[in-house]
CSV table of C-alpha atoms and ligand atoms in Angstrom, one decimal:
chain,number,residue,atom,x,y,z
T,206,MET,CA,-36.7,54.8,-34.1
T,207,ARG,CA,-34.5,56.7,-31.7
T,208,GLU,CA,-37.3,59.0,-30.9
T,209,VAL,CA,-39.7,56.1,-30.1
T,210,LEU,CA,-37.1,54.6,-27.8
T,211,ARG,CA,-36.6,57.9,-26.1
T,212,VAL,CA,-40.4,58.2,-25.4
T,213,VAL,CA,-40.5,54.6,-24.1
T,214,PHE,CA,-37.6,55.4,-21.8
T,215,LEU,CA,-39.3,58.5,-20.5
T,216,VAL,CA,-42.6,56.7,-19.9
T,217,GLY,CA,-40.6,54.0,-18.1
T,218,LEU,CA,-39.0,56.6,-15.8
T,219,VAL,CA,-42.4,58.1,-15.0
T,220,LEU,CA,-43.8,54.7,-14.2
T,221,ALA,CA,-40.8,53.8,-12.0
T,222,GLY,CA,-41.4,57.0,-10.1
T,223,MET,CA,-45.0,56.2,-9.4
T,224,GLN,CA,-44.3,52.7,-8.1
T,225,PRO,CA,-44.1,52.5,-4.3
T,226,ALA,CA,-41.0,50.2,-4.9
T,227,HIS,CA,-39.5,50.0,-1.4
T,228,ALA,CA,-39.8,52.8,1.0
T,229,ALA,CA,-36.6,54.9,1.3
T,230,GLU,CA,-37.0,54.7,5.0
T,231,LEU,CA,-37.5,51.5,7.1
T,232,ALA,CA,-37.6,51.0,10.8
T,233,VAL,CA,-36.8,47.7,12.5
T,234,THR,CA,-38.8,48.1,15.8
T,235,ASN,CA,-39.1,46.6,19.3
T,236,ALA,CA,-36.0,44.5,19.1
T,237,ARG,CA,-33.3,43.8,21.7
T,238,ILE,CA,-30.4,45.6,19.9
T,239,VAL,CA,-26.8,44.4,20.4
T,240,ALA,CA,-25.1,47.1,18.5
T,241,THR,CA,-21.6,45.7,19.0
T,242,PRO,CA,-20.2,42.6,20.6
T,243,ASP,CA,-19.3,44.4,23.8
T,244,ALA,CA,-22.3,46.7,24.0
T,245,GLU,CA,-25.1,46.4,26.6
T,246,PRO,CA,-28.2,45.4,24.8
T,247,ILE,CA,-30.9,48.1,24.2
T,248,GLU,CA,-34.2,46.6,25.1
T,249,HIS,CA,-37.3,47.6,23.0
T,250,GLY,CA,-35.0,49.3,20.5
T,251,THR,CA,-35.4,50.6,17.0
T,252,VAL,CA,-33.0,51.0,14.1
T,253,LEU,CA,-34.1,53.6,11.5
T,254,VAL,CA,-32.7,53.1,8.0
T,255,ARG,CA,-32.6,55.6,5.1
T,256,ASP,CA,-31.3,54.9,1.6
T,257,GLY,CA,-29.5,51.8,2.8
T,258,ARG,CA,-27.7,53.4,5.7
T,259,ILE,CA,-28.5,53.4,9.5
T,260,VAL,CA,-29.6,56.8,10.5
T,261,ALA,CA,-30.8,56.3,14.1
T,262,VAL,CA,-30.4,53.7,16.9
T,263,GLY,CA,-32.0,53.7,20.3
T,264,LYS,CA,-35.1,53.0,22.4
T,265,THR,CA,-38.2,52.8,20.2
T,266,ALA,CA,-39.9,55.5,22.3
T,267,ALA,CA,-37.0,57.9,21.6
T,268,ILE,CA,-36.9,57.5,17.9
T,269,ALA,CA,-39.1,59.6,15.6
T,270,ILE,CA,-40.3,57.1,12.9
T,271,PRO,CA,-41.5,58.9,9.8
T,272,ALA,CA,-45.2,58.2,9.0
T,273,ASP,CA,-44.5,56.6,5.6
T,274,ALA,CA,-41.6,54.4,6.8
T,275,GLU,CA,-41.9,50.7,6.2
T,276,ILE,CA,-42.0,48.9,9.6
T,277,LEU,CA,-40.5,45.6,10.4
T,278,ASP,CA,-41.6,44.5,13.8
T,279,ALA,CA,-38.9,42.5,15.5
T,280,ALA,CA,-40.6,42.1,18.9
T,281,GLY,CA,-39.0,39.3,20.9
T,282,GLY,CA,-36.0,39.1,18.6
T,283,THR,CA,-32.4,40.2,18.9
T,284,LEU,CA,-31.0,42.6,16.3
T,285,VAL,CA,-27.3,42.4,15.4
T,286,ALA,CA,-25.1,43.5,12.6
T,287,GLY,CA,-25.1,41.4,9.4
T,288,PHE,CA,-22.8,38.4,9.6
T,289,TRP,CA,-19.6,37.7,7.6
T,290,ASN,CA,-18.6,34.2,6.5
T,291,SER,CA,-14.9,34.6,6.0
T,292,HIS,CA,-14.4,31.2,4.3
T,293,VAL,CA,-16.7,30.1,1.4
T,294,HIS,CA,-16.2,29.0,-2.2
T,295,LEU,CA,-18.3,30.0,-5.1
T,296,MET,CA,-17.5,26.8,-7.0
T,297,ALA,CA,-20.5,24.4,-6.5
T,298,PRO,CA,-23.2,24.5,-9.1
T,299,PRO,CA,-25.0,26.7,-9.9
T,300,LEU,CA,-22.7,29.3,-8.3
T,301,ASP,CA,-19.6,28.0,-10.3
T,302,ARG,CA,-21.0,29.6,-13.5
T,303,ALA,CA,-22.2,33.0,-12.5
T,304,SER,CA,-22.6,34.3,-16.0
T,305,ALA,CA,-24.4,31.2,-17.4
T,306,HIS,CA,-27.4,30.8,-15.1
T,307,PRO,CA,-30.7,32.8,-14.8
T,308,GLY,CA,-30.7,35.3,-12.0
T,309,ASP,CA,-33.4,33.6,-10.0
T,310,VAL,CA,-31.5,30.3,-9.9
T,311,LEU,CA,-28.4,32.0,-8.5
T,312,SER,CA,-30.5,34.1,-6.1
T,313,GLU,CA,-32.2,31.0,-4.7
T,314,ARG,CA,-28.9,29.3,-3.9
T,315,LEU,CA,-27.4,32.5,-2.4
T,316,SER,CA,-30.4,32.8,-0.2
T,317,SER,CA,-30.5,29.2,1.0
T,318,ALA,CA,-26.7,29.1,1.5
T,319,TYR,CA,-26.0,32.5,2.9
T,320,LEU,CA,-28.8,35.1,3.4
T,321,ARG,CA,-30.9,32.5,5.3
T,322,TRP,CA,-28.0,32.1,7.8
T,323,GLY,CA,-27.6,35.9,8.3
T,324,PHE,CA,-24.6,36.3,6.1
T,325,THR,CA,-24.6,39.7,4.4
T,326,THR,CA,-20.9,39.5,3.4
T,327,ILE,CA,-19.0,36.4,2.3
T,328,PHE,CA,-15.3,36.0,1.4
T,329,ASP,CA,-14.9,33.6,-1.4
T,330,ILE,CA,-11.4,32.1,-0.9
T,331,ALA,CA,-10.9,30.2,-4.2
T,332,SER,CA,-13.2,29.7,-7.2
T,333,PRO,CA,-13.0,29.6,-11.0
T,334,PRO,CA,-11.2,32.7,-12.3
T,335,GLY,CA,-13.5,35.7,-12.8
T,336,ASN,CA,-16.6,33.9,-11.4
T,337,ALA,CA,-17.0,35.6,-8.1
T,338,ILE,CA,-16.4,39.0,-9.6
T,339,ALA,CA,-19.1,38.3,-12.3
T,340,LEU,CA,-21.5,37.2,-9.6
T,341,ARG,CA,-20.8,40.4,-7.6
T,342,LYS,CA,-21.6,42.5,-10.7
T,343,ARG,CA,-24.9,40.8,-11.3
T,344,ILE,CA,-25.8,41.4,-7.6
T,345,ALA,CA,-24.9,45.0,-7.9
T,346,ALA,CA,-26.9,45.3,-11.1
T,347,GLY,CA,-30.0,44.0,-9.3
T,348,GLU,CA,-30.2,40.8,-11.5
T,349,VAL,CA,-29.4,38.6,-8.5
T,350,GLU,CA,-30.2,38.8,-4.8
T,351,GLY,CA,-27.2,38.0,-2.7
T,352,PRO,CA,-24.7,39.0,-0.1
T,353,HIS,CA,-21.8,41.4,-0.5
T,354,ILE,CA,-19.0,39.3,-2.1
T,355,LEU,CA,-15.3,39.6,-1.5
T,356,THR,CA,-13.0,37.2,-3.3
T,357,VAL,CA,-9.4,36.0,-3.7
T,358,ASP,CA,-10.4,34.8,-7.2
T,359,MET,CA,-8.0,32.0,-8.3
T,360,PRO,CA,-5.9,30.3,-5.6
T,361,PHE,CA,-2.2,29.6,-5.7
T,362,PHE,CA,-1.2,25.9,-5.6
T,363,PRO,CA,2.4,24.7,-5.3
T,364,LYS,CA,3.9,23.3,-8.6
T,365,ASP,CA,2.4,19.8,-9.1
T,366,GLY,CA,0.3,20.6,-6.0
T,367,LYS,CA,-3.3,20.7,-7.1
T,368,PRO,CA,-5.0,19.3,-4.0
T,369,VAL,CA,-6.3,15.8,-4.6
T,370,TYR,CA,-9.9,16.8,-3.6
T,371,VAL,CA,-10.1,19.6,-6.1
T,372,PRO,CA,-11.6,18.3,-9.3
T,373,ASP,CA,-9.5,18.8,-12.5
T,374,GLU,CA,-12.4,20.8,-13.9
T,375,LEU,CA,-14.4,23.4,-12.0
T,376,GLY,CA,-17.0,25.6,-13.7
T,377,GLY,CA,-15.3,25.1,-17.1
T,378,TRP,CA,-11.9,25.9,-15.7
T,379,ASN,CA,-8.8,23.7,-15.5
T,380,ALA,CA,-7.8,23.7,-11.8
T,381,ARG,CA,-4.2,22.9,-12.6
T,382,LEU,CA,-3.8,26.4,-14.0
T,383,ALA,CA,-3.8,27.6,-10.4
T,384,GLU,CA,-0.3,25.9,-9.9
T,385,VAL,CA,2.6,28.3,-9.8
T,386,ALA,CA,6.2,27.4,-10.5
T,387,ASN,CA,8.3,30.3,-9.4
T,388,PRO,CA,8.2,33.7,-7.5
T,389,GLU,CA,8.2,35.8,-10.7
T,390,ASP,CA,5.1,34.0,-12.2
T,391,ALA,CA,3.4,34.1,-8.8
T,392,ALA,CA,4.0,37.8,-8.4
T,393,ALA,CA,2.8,38.6,-11.9
T,394,ARG,CA,-0.4,36.6,-11.4
T,395,ALA,CA,-1.0,38.1,-8.0
T,396,ARG,CA,-0.7,41.6,-9.5
T,397,ARG,CA,-3.1,40.7,-12.3
T,398,GLN,CA,-5.7,39.2,-10.0
T,399,LEU,CA,-5.7,42.3,-7.7
T,400,ASP,CA,-5.9,44.6,-10.8
T,401,GLN,CA,-8.9,42.7,-12.0
T,402,GLY,CA,-10.8,43.2,-8.7
T,403,ALA,CA,-9.7,40.5,-6.2
T,404,ASP,CA,-9.9,41.6,-2.6
T,405,GLY,CA,-7.2,39.3,-1.3
T,406,LEU,CA,-5.1,36.3,-2.3
T,407,LYS,CA,-5.0,32.7,-1.2
T,408,LEU,CA,-2.0,30.3,-0.9
T,409,PHE,CA,-2.0,26.6,-0.3
T,410,GLY,CA,0.8,26.6,2.2
T,411,GLY,CA,0.4,22.8,2.5
T,412,ALA,CA,-1.5,21.2,-0.4
T,413,ILE,CA,-3.0,17.7,0.2
T,414,VAL,CA,-1.8,15.8,-2.9
T,415,GLY,CA,-2.1,12.3,-1.5
T,416,GLY,CA,0.1,9.4,-2.5
T,417,GLU,CA,3.6,9.1,-1.1
T,418,VAL,CA,4.0,12.8,-0.8
T,419,GLY,CA,0.9,13.4,1.3
T,420,VAL,CA,1.1,17.1,2.0
T,421,LEU,CA,3.2,19.2,-0.4
T,422,PRO,CA,4.4,22.5,1.2
T,423,MET,CA,4.6,25.6,-1.0
T,424,ASP,CA,8.0,27.0,-1.8
T,425,LEU,CA,8.6,29.8,0.7
T,426,ASP,CA,9.9,32.2,-1.9
T,427,VAL,CA,6.7,31.7,-4.0
T,428,ALA,CA,4.6,32.4,-0.9
T,429,ARG,CA,6.7,35.5,0.0
T,430,ALA,CA,6.3,36.9,-3.6
T,431,VAL,CA,2.5,36.6,-3.4
T,432,VAL,CA,2.4,38.1,0.1
T,433,GLU,CA,4.6,41.1,-0.9
T,434,VAL,CA,2.3,42.0,-3.8
T,435,ALA,CA,-0.8,41.7,-1.7
T,436,HIS,CA,0.6,43.8,1.1
T,437,ALA,CA,1.8,46.5,-1.2
T,438,ALA,CA,-1.8,46.7,-2.4
T,439,GLY,CA,-3.2,46.7,1.2
T,440,ARG,CA,-4.8,43.3,0.8
T,441,ARG,CA,-4.8,40.2,3.0
T,442,VAL,CA,-3.4,36.8,2.2
T,443,PHE,CA,-5.2,33.6,3.2
T,444,VAL,CA,-3.3,30.4,3.7
T,445,HIS,CA,-4.5,26.8,3.8
T,446,PRO,CA,-2.0,25.4,6.4
T,447,THR,CA,-2.9,21.6,6.7
T,448,ASN,CA,0.1,20.6,8.7
T,449,ALA,CA,3.1,22.0,10.6
T,450,ASP,CA,5.1,22.7,7.4
T,451,GLY,CA,2.2,24.5,5.8
T,452,LEU,CA,1.8,26.5,9.0
T,453,ALA,CA,5.5,27.4,8.9
T,454,VAL,CA,5.0,28.6,5.3
T,455,ALA,CA,2.1,30.8,6.5
T,456,ILE,CA,4.1,32.3,9.3
T,457,ASP,CA,7.4,32.7,7.6
T,458,SER,CA,5.9,34.3,4.4
T,459,GLY,CA,4.1,36.9,6.5
T,460,ALA,CA,0.7,35.8,5.3
T,461,ASP,CA,-2.4,36.9,7.3
T,462,VAL,CA,-5.3,34.5,7.6
T,463,LEU,CA,-5.1,30.9,8.5
T,464,ALA,CA,-8.1,29.6,6.5
T,465,HIS,CA,-8.4,26.6,8.8
T,466,THR,CA,-7.1,25.2,12.1
T,467,ALA,CA,-4.7,22.3,11.4
T,468,PRO,CA,-5.4,19.0,13.2
T,469,GLN,CA,-2.3,17.4,11.6
T,470,ALA,CA,-0.1,20.1,13.2
T,471,GLY,CA,-1.0,18.9,16.8
T,472,PRO,CA,-1.7,21.2,19.7
T,473,TRP,CA,-0.3,24.7,19.4
T,474,PRO,CA,2.3,25.6,22.0
T,475,GLU,CA,2.0,29.0,23.7
T,476,ALA,CA,5.1,30.4,22.0
T,477,LEU,CA,3.7,29.6,18.5
T,478,VAL,CA,0.4,31.2,19.3
T,479,ARG,CA,2.1,34.3,20.7
T,480,ARG,CA,4.1,34.6,17.5
T,481,MET,CA,1.0,34.3,15.3
T,482,VAL,CA,-1.0,36.8,17.4
T,483,GLY,CA,2.0,39.1,17.5
T,484,ASP,CA,2.2,39.0,13.7
T,485,ASP,CA,-1.5,40.1,13.6
T,486,MET,CA,-2.6,36.8,12.0
T,487,ALA,CA,-6.2,35.8,12.0
T,488,LEU,CA,-7.7,32.4,12.3
T,489,VAL,CA,-10.8,30.8,10.6
T,490,PRO,CA,-11.5,27.7,12.7
T,491,THR,CA,-13.7,25.7,10.3
T,492,LEU,CA,-14.2,23.2,13.2
T,493,ALA,CA,-17.3,21.5,11.8
T,494,LEU,CA,-15.6,20.9,8.4
T,495,PHE,CA,-13.1,18.4,9.9
T,496,GLU,CA,-15.9,16.5,11.5
T,497,VAL,CA,-17.8,16.3,8.2
T,498,GLU,CA,-14.7,15.3,6.2
T,499,MET,CA,-13.6,12.6,8.7
T,500,ARG,CA,-17.0,11.1,8.9
T,501,LYS,CA,-17.1,10.9,5.1
T,502,GLU,CA,-13.8,9.0,5.2
T,503,ASN,CA,-15.1,6.7,8.0
T,504,VAL,CA,-12.3,7.7,10.3
T,505,PRO,CA,-12.7,5.8,13.6
T,506,GLU,CA,-14.4,7.7,16.4
T,507,PRO,CA,-11.5,7.9,18.8
T,508,ILE,CA,-9.2,9.4,16.1
T,509,LEU,CA,-11.9,11.8,15.0
T,510,ALA,CA,-12.5,12.9,18.7
T,511,GLN,CA,-8.7,13.5,19.1
T,512,ALA,CA,-8.5,15.6,15.9
T,513,ILE,CA,-11.5,17.7,16.9
T,514,GLY,CA,-9.9,18.1,20.4
T,515,THR,CA,-6.7,19.3,18.7
T,516,THR,CA,-8.5,21.9,16.6
T,517,LYS,CA,-10.5,23.1,19.6
T,518,GLN,CA,-7.3,23.5,21.6
T,519,GLN,CA,-5.9,25.6,18.7
T,520,VAL,CA,-8.9,27.9,18.7
T,521,ALA,CA,-9.0,28.2,22.5
T,522,ALA,CA,-5.2,29.1,22.7
T,523,PHE,CA,-5.5,31.5,19.8
T,524,ALA,CA,-8.6,33.2,21.2
T,525,ALA,CA,-7.2,33.3,24.7
T,526,ALA,CA,-4.1,35.1,23.5
T,527,GLY,CA,-6.2,37.8,22.0
T,528,GLY,CA,-6.0,36.6,18.4
T,529,THR,CA,-8.5,37.6,15.7
T,530,VAL,CA,-10.9,34.8,15.1
T,531,LEU,CA,-13.1,35.0,12.0
T,532,PHE,CA,-16.2,32.9,11.6
T,533,GLY,CA,-16.1,30.7,8.5
T,534,THR,CA,-17.4,27.3,7.4
T,535,ASP,CA,-15.9,26.3,4.0
T,536,ALA,CA,-19.5,26.4,2.6
T,537,GLY,CA,-19.5,25.7,-1.1
T,538,TYR,CA,-16.7,23.2,-0.7
T,539,VAL,CA,-18.8,21.3,1.8
T,540,ASP,CA,-22.4,21.1,1.0
T,541,ALA,CA,-23.3,22.0,4.6
T,542,TYR,CA,-24.7,25.5,5.1
T,543,ASP,CA,-26.4,25.2,8.6
T,544,THR,CA,-24.1,27.1,11.0
T,545,SER,CA,-25.3,25.4,14.2
T,546,GLU,CA,-22.5,22.8,14.5
T,547,GLU,CA,-19.7,25.4,13.9
T,548,LEU,CA,-21.3,27.7,16.6
T,549,ARG,CA,-21.5,24.8,19.0
T,550,LEU,CA,-17.9,23.7,18.5
T,551,MET,CA,-16.6,27.3,18.8
T,552,HIS,CA,-18.5,27.6,22.0
T,553,GLU,CA,-16.9,24.4,23.3
T,554,ALA,CA,-13.6,25.9,22.3
T,555,GLY,CA,-14.2,28.5,25.0
T,556,MET,CA,-15.7,31.3,22.9
T,557,ASP,CA,-18.6,32.9,24.6
T,558,TRP,CA,-21.5,34.5,22.6
T,559,ARG,CA,-19.9,37.9,22.5
T,560,ARG,CA,-16.7,36.6,21.2
T,561,ILE,CA,-18.6,34.6,18.6
T,562,LEU,CA,-20.6,37.7,17.6
T,563,GLU,CA,-17.3,39.5,17.2
T,564,SER,CA,-16.0,36.7,14.8
T,565,LEU,CA,-19.2,37.2,12.8
T,566,THR,CA,-19.2,41.0,12.6
T,567,THR,CA,-16.6,43.5,14.0
T,568,ALA,CA,-13.5,41.2,13.6
T,569,PRO,CA,-13.8,40.5,9.9
T,570,ALA,CA,-15.1,44.1,9.1
T,571,ALA,CA,-12.0,45.5,10.8
T,572,TYR,CA,-9.5,42.9,9.6
T,573,PHE,CA,-10.5,43.3,6.0
T,574,GLY,CA,-10.7,47.1,6.2
T,575,HIS,CA,-14.4,47.7,6.1
T,576,ALA,CA,-15.0,48.9,9.7
T,577,GLN,CA,-16.2,52.3,8.6
T,578,ARG,CA,-19.1,50.8,6.7
T,579,LYS,CA,-19.8,47.3,8.2
T,580,GLY,CA,-19.8,45.2,11.3
T,581,ARG,CA,-21.6,47.4,13.8
T,582,ILE,CA,-25.0,49.0,14.3
T,583,ALA,CA,-24.3,52.7,14.3
T,584,ASP,CA,-25.3,55.9,12.5
T,585,GLY,CA,-23.9,56.1,9.0
T,586,LEU,CA,-23.1,52.4,8.6
T,587,ASP,CA,-24.5,50.1,5.9
T,588,ALA,CA,-27.9,48.7,7.1
T,589,ASP,CA,-26.7,45.1,6.9
T,590,LEU,CA,-28.7,43.7,9.8
T,591,VAL,CA,-29.9,40.4,11.2
T,592,VAL,CA,-32.9,39.8,13.4
T,593,LEU,CA,-32.6,36.5,15.4
T,594,HIS,CA,-35.6,34.8,16.8
T,595,GLY,CA,-33.9,34.3,20.2
T,596,ASP,CA,-31.2,35.8,22.4
T,597,PRO,CA,-27.7,34.5,21.8
T,598,ALA,CA,-26.9,35.3,25.5
T,599,ASN,CA,-29.1,32.3,26.3
T,600,GLY,CA,-27.3,29.9,23.8
T,601,VAL,CA,-25.1,30.5,20.8
T,602,ASP,CA,-27.4,28.4,18.6
T,603,ALA,CA,-29.5,31.5,18.5
T,604,PHE,CA,-27.1,32.8,15.9
T,605,ALA,CA,-28.3,30.1,13.5
T,606,ASP,CA,-32.0,30.9,14.0
T,607,VAL,CA,-32.5,33.9,11.7
T,608,ARG,CA,-35.8,35.7,11.4
T,609,TYR,CA,-34.9,38.5,9.0
T,610,THR,CA,-31.8,39.4,7.0
T,611,LEU,CA,-31.4,42.9,5.6
T,612,ARG,CA,-28.7,43.9,3.2
T,613,GLY,CA,-28.2,47.6,2.5
T,614,GLY,CA,-31.6,48.3,4.1
T,615,ARG,CA,-33.4,45.8,1.9
T,616,LEU,CA,-35.2,42.8,3.4
T,617,VAL,CA,-33.4,39.9,1.6
T,618,TYR,CA,-34.6,37.0,3.8
T,619,ARG,CA,-37.6,36.4,5.9
T,620,ALA,CA,-38.1,33.1,7.9
T,621,ALA,CA,-41.3,31.3,7.0
T,622,THR,CA,-42.2,31.5,10.7
T,623,GLY,CA,-41.2,35.2,11.0
T,624,ASN,CA,-43.7,37.3,13.0
A,809,ZN,ZN1,-12.0,26.1,1.6
């Protein structure tokens, strides 16, 4: 029996070797290449990819394309580095049970939610324990097509602070288990999650519990315990701020990323922004989220307009002070994957197309420690690439109009209208 299996295995290897599979070399040709957010575009440019990495970038005429390379003609399009969505949740079906669903079901959702919008890397910032890591393994094994996944795994809620909008049960997991009572328990769980493969941690600095309490701030010592463990491991800590108290927890605990702006905190004064930027904090605006949420609650238009105005002021002040802005949408919590509205609101908050491209590419790659492999189009970097139909310099909505997405040199999304 063992001998038979061995023969089958060897025949399999031979057959695999005979299949054209996908060419080891691929050239994306004739594009307008914007290699980094501050680079001058290369017109009629080509990027050559070998074994998943970028090996040449330049004018098409100047690049020797091997005769057997696969060609992806991007004429008329703009080629940029693969996007990061730095605020998503792998907790909506079917992605809440990564081990239970067939690969094609998961692939289809990951494509429509992320690859189709140019995201080659996503940061899951709270989902059922072990779920994101299980999904990442299935993607690495080739069973599922999807983006590169980073995760904080299970979040940290204050004691009795499970947010009112988080269901009691998520993907077979009791969400109350994410509550943490004291610094010792918090530190122990933080260590365990990082040991098990989490790429960062997430605190609810201000948890919306409703009722008379409204927003419950996290105990500062609990927050500090989590931050200390994460920083000792070289990892970032996200905080859900909600209001001024939650924002204070984020700042005073030494946490890193504000996972949202905070309409309830009011406009941010200059001194506060200076402090946050000075502390090397990053901000994920999630501007469109508030609009979606408030419309769901039938919040009167003038109040909605004022809240959106506040969040835009926060982004504008933070960006103007040189703060690190990371693009993120809260996709998976909200069932809205189209990035157009977020792009429009960020632009209204004063971010030009280059600054928005930075929030999608170089800023998250650098902030999360992946700048050597991701975020730019340069020799030696991962071939995570996006071809846009249009030119973002003519309007930032071009970032939502994706023609091709490549991850690690593989074409993982092609628009129906592509070519
Ligand atoms: Zn979220």
